[in-house]
Short mmCIF file of C-alpha atoms in Angstrom, two decimals:
data_model
loop_
_atom_site.label_atom_id
_atom_site.label_comp_id
_atom_site.label_asym_id
_atom_site.label_seq_id
_atom_site.Cartn_x
_atom_site.Cartn_y
_atom_site.Cartn_z
CA MET A 258 182.79 -71.52 -163.54
CA LEU A 259 183.68 -70.94 -167.07
CA ILE A 260 180.45 -69.63 -168.73
CA LEU A 261 180.10 -70.05 -172.63
CA ASN A 262 177.51 -67.50 -174.09
CA ASN A 263 176.99 -69.74 -177.26
CA GLY A 264 174.37 -69.32 -179.49
CA VAL A 265 174.36 -69.12 -182.90
CA PRO A 266 174.79 -65.75 -184.84
CA LYS A 267 171.89 -63.67 -184.55
CA SER A 268 169.57 -66.03 -182.08
CA GLY A 269 169.67 -63.33 -178.88
CA SER A 270 173.41 -63.94 -178.18
CA THR A 271 174.13 -60.55 -177.77
CA TRP A 272 170.95 -59.82 -175.42
CA MET A 273 172.52 -62.61 -173.22
CA GLN A 274 175.59 -61.53 -172.59
CA ASN A 275 174.50 -58.37 -171.75
CA ILE A 276 172.32 -60.10 -168.99
CA LEU A 277 174.92 -62.14 -167.70
CA ARG A 278 177.77 -58.95 -168.07
CA ASN A 279 175.58 -57.05 -165.78
CA TYR A 280 174.63 -59.31 -163.44
CA LEU A 281 177.74 -61.29 -162.57
CA SER A 282 180.53 -58.64 -163.53
CA PRO A 283 182.49 -61.28 -164.71
CA ALA A 284 186.61 -61.89 -165.57
CA TYR A 285 187.44 -62.23 -169.25
CA PRO A 286 190.34 -64.24 -171.05
CA SER A 287 193.68 -62.38 -170.67
CA GLU A 288 195.21 -61.33 -173.83
CA LYS A 289 197.04 -64.30 -174.65
CA TRP A 290 194.07 -65.88 -175.43
CA ALA A 291 191.61 -63.09 -176.34
CA ASN A 292 190.19 -62.52 -179.95
CA ASP A 293 189.29 -59.67 -181.40
CA TRP A 294 185.57 -60.05 -181.12
CA LYS A 295 183.63 -57.20 -179.42
CA ASN A 296 182.31 -59.20 -176.69
CA PRO A 297 185.36 -61.47 -175.38
CA SER A 298 186.24 -64.73 -176.47
CA VAL A 299 188.32 -67.35 -177.64
CA ASP A 300 189.22 -68.37 -180.52
CA PRO A 301 188.11 -72.15 -181.42
CA ASP A 302 191.76 -73.52 -182.18
CA LYS A 303 192.81 -72.07 -178.78
CA LEU A 304 190.08 -72.53 -176.58
CA GLU A 305 191.09 -76.16 -175.54
CA GLY A 306 194.38 -74.93 -174.57
CA TYR A 307 192.30 -72.52 -173.04
CA VAL A 308 190.64 -74.24 -170.70
CA ALA A 309 193.56 -76.40 -170.14
CA SER A 310 195.68 -73.91 -168.53
CA GLY A 311 192.99 -73.00 -165.76
CA GLU A 312 193.28 -69.06 -165.97
CA TRP A 313 189.72 -69.25 -165.28
CA LYS A 314 189.30 -70.65 -162.22
CA GLU A 315 189.98 -67.82 -160.11
CA GLY A 316 186.34 -66.72 -160.46
CA THR A 317 183.69 -66.54 -162.68
CA THR A 318 184.83 -65.52 -166.53
CA LEU A 319 182.20 -65.37 -169.42
CA LEU A 320 183.28 -65.84 -173.27
CA LYS A 321 180.85 -65.40 -176.39
CA THR A 322 181.34 -68.33 -178.80
CA HIS A 323 179.42 -69.88 -181.34
CA ILE A 324 180.41 -73.31 -181.35
CA GLU A 325 178.50 -76.40 -182.59
CA TYR A 326 179.24 -79.34 -180.12
CA SER A 327 181.40 -81.89 -181.33
CA GLU A 328 183.60 -85.05 -179.99
CA GLY A 329 186.51 -82.46 -180.54
CA TYR A 330 184.91 -80.13 -177.71
CA LYS A 331 184.16 -83.03 -175.37
CA PHE A 332 186.68 -81.31 -173.14
CA LEU A 333 184.45 -78.62 -172.45
CA VAL A 334 181.58 -80.90 -170.98
CA ALA A 335 182.75 -80.80 -167.66
CA ASP A 336 180.86 -79.57 -163.92
CA ASP A 337 182.51 -76.30 -163.31
CA ILE A 338 181.78 -75.29 -167.24
CA LYS A 339 178.01 -74.07 -167.83
CA VAL A 340 176.97 -73.21 -171.60
CA VAL A 341 173.86 -71.34 -172.35
CA VAL A 342 172.53 -71.98 -175.48
CA THR A 343 170.30 -69.19 -177.39
CA TYR A 344 168.13 -70.53 -180.29
CA ARG A 345 165.17 -68.69 -182.70
CA LYS A 346 162.84 -69.16 -184.83
CA LEU A 347 164.75 -69.98 -188.50
CA THR A 348 162.68 -67.42 -190.30
CA ASP A 349 163.62 -64.88 -188.24
CA SER A 350 167.08 -65.96 -187.54
CA VAL A 351 167.69 -66.33 -191.99
CA VAL A 352 166.37 -62.64 -192.13
CA SER A 353 168.91 -61.14 -189.01
CA TRP A 354 171.55 -62.87 -190.58
CA PHE A 355 171.09 -61.34 -194.04
CA HIS A 356 171.15 -57.66 -192.16
CA HIS A 357 173.97 -58.75 -190.62
CA GLN A 358 175.84 -60.12 -193.58
CA LEU A 359 174.24 -56.81 -195.64
CA ARG A 360 175.97 -54.24 -192.36
CA MET A 361 179.56 -55.77 -193.21
CA ASN A 362 179.18 -55.47 -196.57
CA LYS A 363 179.06 -59.16 -197.98
CA THR A 364 175.61 -59.56 -199.62
CA SER A 365 173.71 -56.50 -201.38
CA SER A 366 170.52 -55.52 -201.56
CA GLU A 367 170.51 -56.70 -205.06
CA ASP A 368 171.51 -60.41 -204.53
CA LYS A 369 168.76 -61.01 -201.92
CA LEU A 370 167.34 -63.75 -203.62
CA ASN A 371 169.88 -65.61 -204.56
CA TRP A 372 171.64 -65.35 -201.12
CA LEU A 373 168.68 -66.81 -199.80
CA ASP A 374 168.72 -69.60 -202.00
CA THR A 375 172.42 -70.02 -201.01
CA LYS A 376 174.30 -68.58 -197.97
CA GLY A 377 170.76 -68.39 -195.98
CA ARG A 378 169.91 -72.27 -196.33
CA GLN A 379 173.44 -73.17 -195.21
CA PHE A 380 172.76 -70.63 -192.14
CA ALA A 381 169.06 -71.90 -191.31
CA LEU A 382 170.86 -75.21 -191.64
CA ARG A 383 174.00 -74.28 -189.48
CA ALA A 384 171.07 -72.87 -186.64
CA VAL A 385 169.71 -76.16 -187.12
CA ARG A 386 172.83 -78.22 -186.32
CA HIS A 387 173.85 -76.17 -183.60
CA ARG A 388 170.82 -76.47 -181.48
CA LEU A 389 170.49 -79.87 -181.72
CA SER A 390 174.16 -80.20 -181.02
CA TRP A 391 173.79 -79.44 -177.59
CA GLN A 392 170.28 -79.86 -176.37
CA ASP A 393 171.64 -83.18 -174.82
CA GLN A 394 174.40 -82.06 -173.46
CA PRO A 395 174.51 -82.22 -169.67
CA ASN A 396 176.00 -78.77 -168.78
CA ALA A 397 174.04 -76.93 -171.37
CA LEU A 398 171.20 -74.84 -170.91
CA MET A 399 168.60 -74.19 -174.24
CA VAL A 400 166.73 -70.51 -173.94
CA ASN A 401 164.43 -69.37 -176.71
CA TYR A 402 164.47 -66.15 -177.94
CA GLU A 403 160.86 -65.78 -178.81
CA SER A 404 160.06 -66.74 -174.38
CA MET A 405 162.51 -64.36 -173.63
CA VAL A 406 160.89 -61.86 -175.91
CA GLN A 407 157.75 -62.51 -174.01
CA ASP A 408 158.92 -62.92 -170.92
CA ALA A 409 162.40 -62.89 -169.60
CA VAL A 410 162.46 -62.67 -165.90
CA PRO A 411 161.56 -66.44 -165.80
CA LEU A 412 164.02 -66.98 -168.07
CA ILE A 413 166.68 -65.37 -166.27
CA GLU A 414 165.79 -66.66 -163.24
CA GLU A 415 166.42 -70.56 -165.13
CA VAL A 416 169.40 -69.14 -166.43
CA THR A 417 171.06 -67.04 -163.06
CA LYS A 418 170.03 -70.50 -161.48
CA PHE A 419 171.90 -72.76 -164.02
CA ILE A 420 175.02 -71.23 -163.55
CA GLY A 421 175.07 -71.53 -160.00
CA SER A 422 174.05 -67.67 -159.09
CA PRO A 423 170.44 -67.49 -158.74
CA CYS A 424 169.29 -63.93 -158.63
CA SER A 425 166.13 -62.42 -157.38
CA LEU A 426 162.84 -61.51 -158.65
CA PHE A 427 164.00 -57.97 -158.40
CA ASP A 428 167.23 -58.41 -160.02
CA ALA A 429 165.64 -60.09 -162.80
CA ILE A 430 163.20 -57.84 -163.68
CA ASN A 431 165.99 -54.97 -163.51
CA LEU A 432 168.09 -56.95 -165.99
CA VAL A 433 165.27 -56.92 -168.42
CA GLU A 434 164.71 -53.14 -168.45
CA LYS A 435 168.22 -52.51 -168.34
CA THR A 436 169.48 -55.12 -171.38
CA GLN A 437 166.16 -55.27 -173.47
CA VAL A 438 166.24 -53.91 -176.64
CA ARG A 439 162.61 -52.82 -177.85
CA ILE A 440 161.48 -51.42 -181.32
CA SER A 441 157.97 -50.05 -181.30
CA SER A 442 156.92 -49.99 -184.63
CA LYS A 443 157.92 -51.70 -187.71
CA LYS A 444 158.05 -48.97 -189.59
CA SER A 445 161.15 -47.64 -186.77
CA LEU A 446 163.27 -50.09 -188.16
CA GLN A 447 166.64 -49.12 -189.33
CA GLU A 448 169.54 -50.36 -191.84
CA GLY A 449 172.97 -50.84 -190.20
CA GLN A 450 172.08 -51.71 -186.42
CA HIS A 451 173.17 -54.58 -184.66
CA VAL A 452 169.65 -55.17 -183.28
CA ARG A 453 167.76 -53.90 -185.72
CA THR A 454 164.07 -55.74 -185.09
CA GLY A 455 164.45 -55.79 -181.15
CA GLY A 456 162.33 -58.76 -180.64
CA LEU A 457 159.41 -57.83 -184.07
CA SER A 458 159.17 -60.43 -186.52
CA VAL A 459 159.69 -59.19 -190.11
CA ALA A 460 159.95 -62.74 -191.89
CA LYS A 461 156.56 -62.45 -193.96
CA GLU A 462 157.34 -58.94 -195.28
CA GLU A 463 161.36 -59.76 -196.02
CA LEU A 464 160.88 -63.42 -197.04
CA PRO A 465 159.68 -64.56 -200.46
CA GLU A 466 156.21 -66.56 -199.69
CA ALA A 467 157.49 -70.16 -200.55
CA TYR A 468 160.89 -69.55 -198.98
CA LEU A 469 159.23 -68.67 -195.81
CA LYS A 470 156.91 -71.70 -195.92
CA GLU A 471 159.94 -74.19 -196.49
CA LEU A 472 161.65 -72.33 -193.07
CA GLU A 473 158.57 -73.12 -190.66
CA ALA A 474 158.52 -76.67 -192.72
CA LEU A 475 161.95 -77.01 -191.60
CA GLN A 476 161.31 -75.62 -188.38
CA GLU A 477 158.50 -78.27 -187.87
CA VAL A 478 160.91 -80.85 -188.96
CA VAL A 479 163.16 -79.85 -186.10
CA GLU A 480 160.32 -79.30 -183.37
CA ALA A 481 159.63 -82.85 -183.98
CA GLY A 482 162.86 -84.15 -183.88
CA SER A 483 162.97 -85.53 -187.15
CA PHE A 484 165.84 -83.48 -188.59
CA THR A 485 168.08 -85.69 -190.73
CA PRO A 486 171.30 -85.45 -193.04
CA GLU A 487 168.51 -86.51 -196.02
CA ILE A 488 166.14 -83.67 -194.91
CA ALA A 489 169.14 -81.03 -194.65
CA LYS A 490 169.81 -82.22 -198.18
CA ALA A 491 166.36 -81.75 -199.17
CA PHE A 492 166.54 -78.19 -197.91
CA ARG A 493 169.42 -77.39 -199.46
CA GLU A 494 168.45 -78.36 -202.72
CA GLY A 495 164.72 -76.50 -202.35
CA LYS A 496 163.49 -79.92 -202.28
CA LEU A 497 162.20 -79.81 -198.64
CA GLU A 498 158.18 -80.13 -199.60
CA GLN A 499 159.01 -83.55 -201.65
CA ALA A 500 161.17 -85.13 -198.48
CA VAL A 501 158.56 -84.44 -196.02
#
């Protein structure tokens, strides 16, 4: 069995990785295929070769990936490959990605507004395309991050059943206690942490009001199943209000 923990960045995929790792004690790719991520993975350009190698068929192997589905990845649609796709509210995804880029020294606090209007918009659309690309694939399970924060136990039970190794209620509760990062107050947030907010939403405090409303409007379009290339173009250009 090959399991792809395949949320877009900053979608809760690190939490999901810890859940799966603690529950399954899985194997990981050998050095021939592994990339240099903290969480074991395979570079996208090597993935088809890795799947064809059959190395992963000896047990249960876990990969962390951020792959958007396309026809080029149709080799991943198979009964013995399971894809767990985490997704998150766009407002918080963009804020979290900004702080990730800040931590990686790829932007600055002074450049935040420009970043939001360029890289931030690009990332929001990436998150939308990623989610939509997987939601109709037969071997993919969509897992909402906000639902996990609210009550992760039933979702852990659903995920473990989906991958063919159902856990008990007791196991699910223990996995939550072992893996969930909790931040008690927005006053205690610290810059530089990989998991900075622990489920708290800080979008209203950290995004300009008009920009926040645009992201919320884009979210509504996605939830309604009305996302189109025209909508994407309008959002990219800051003209979503006119388009909807």
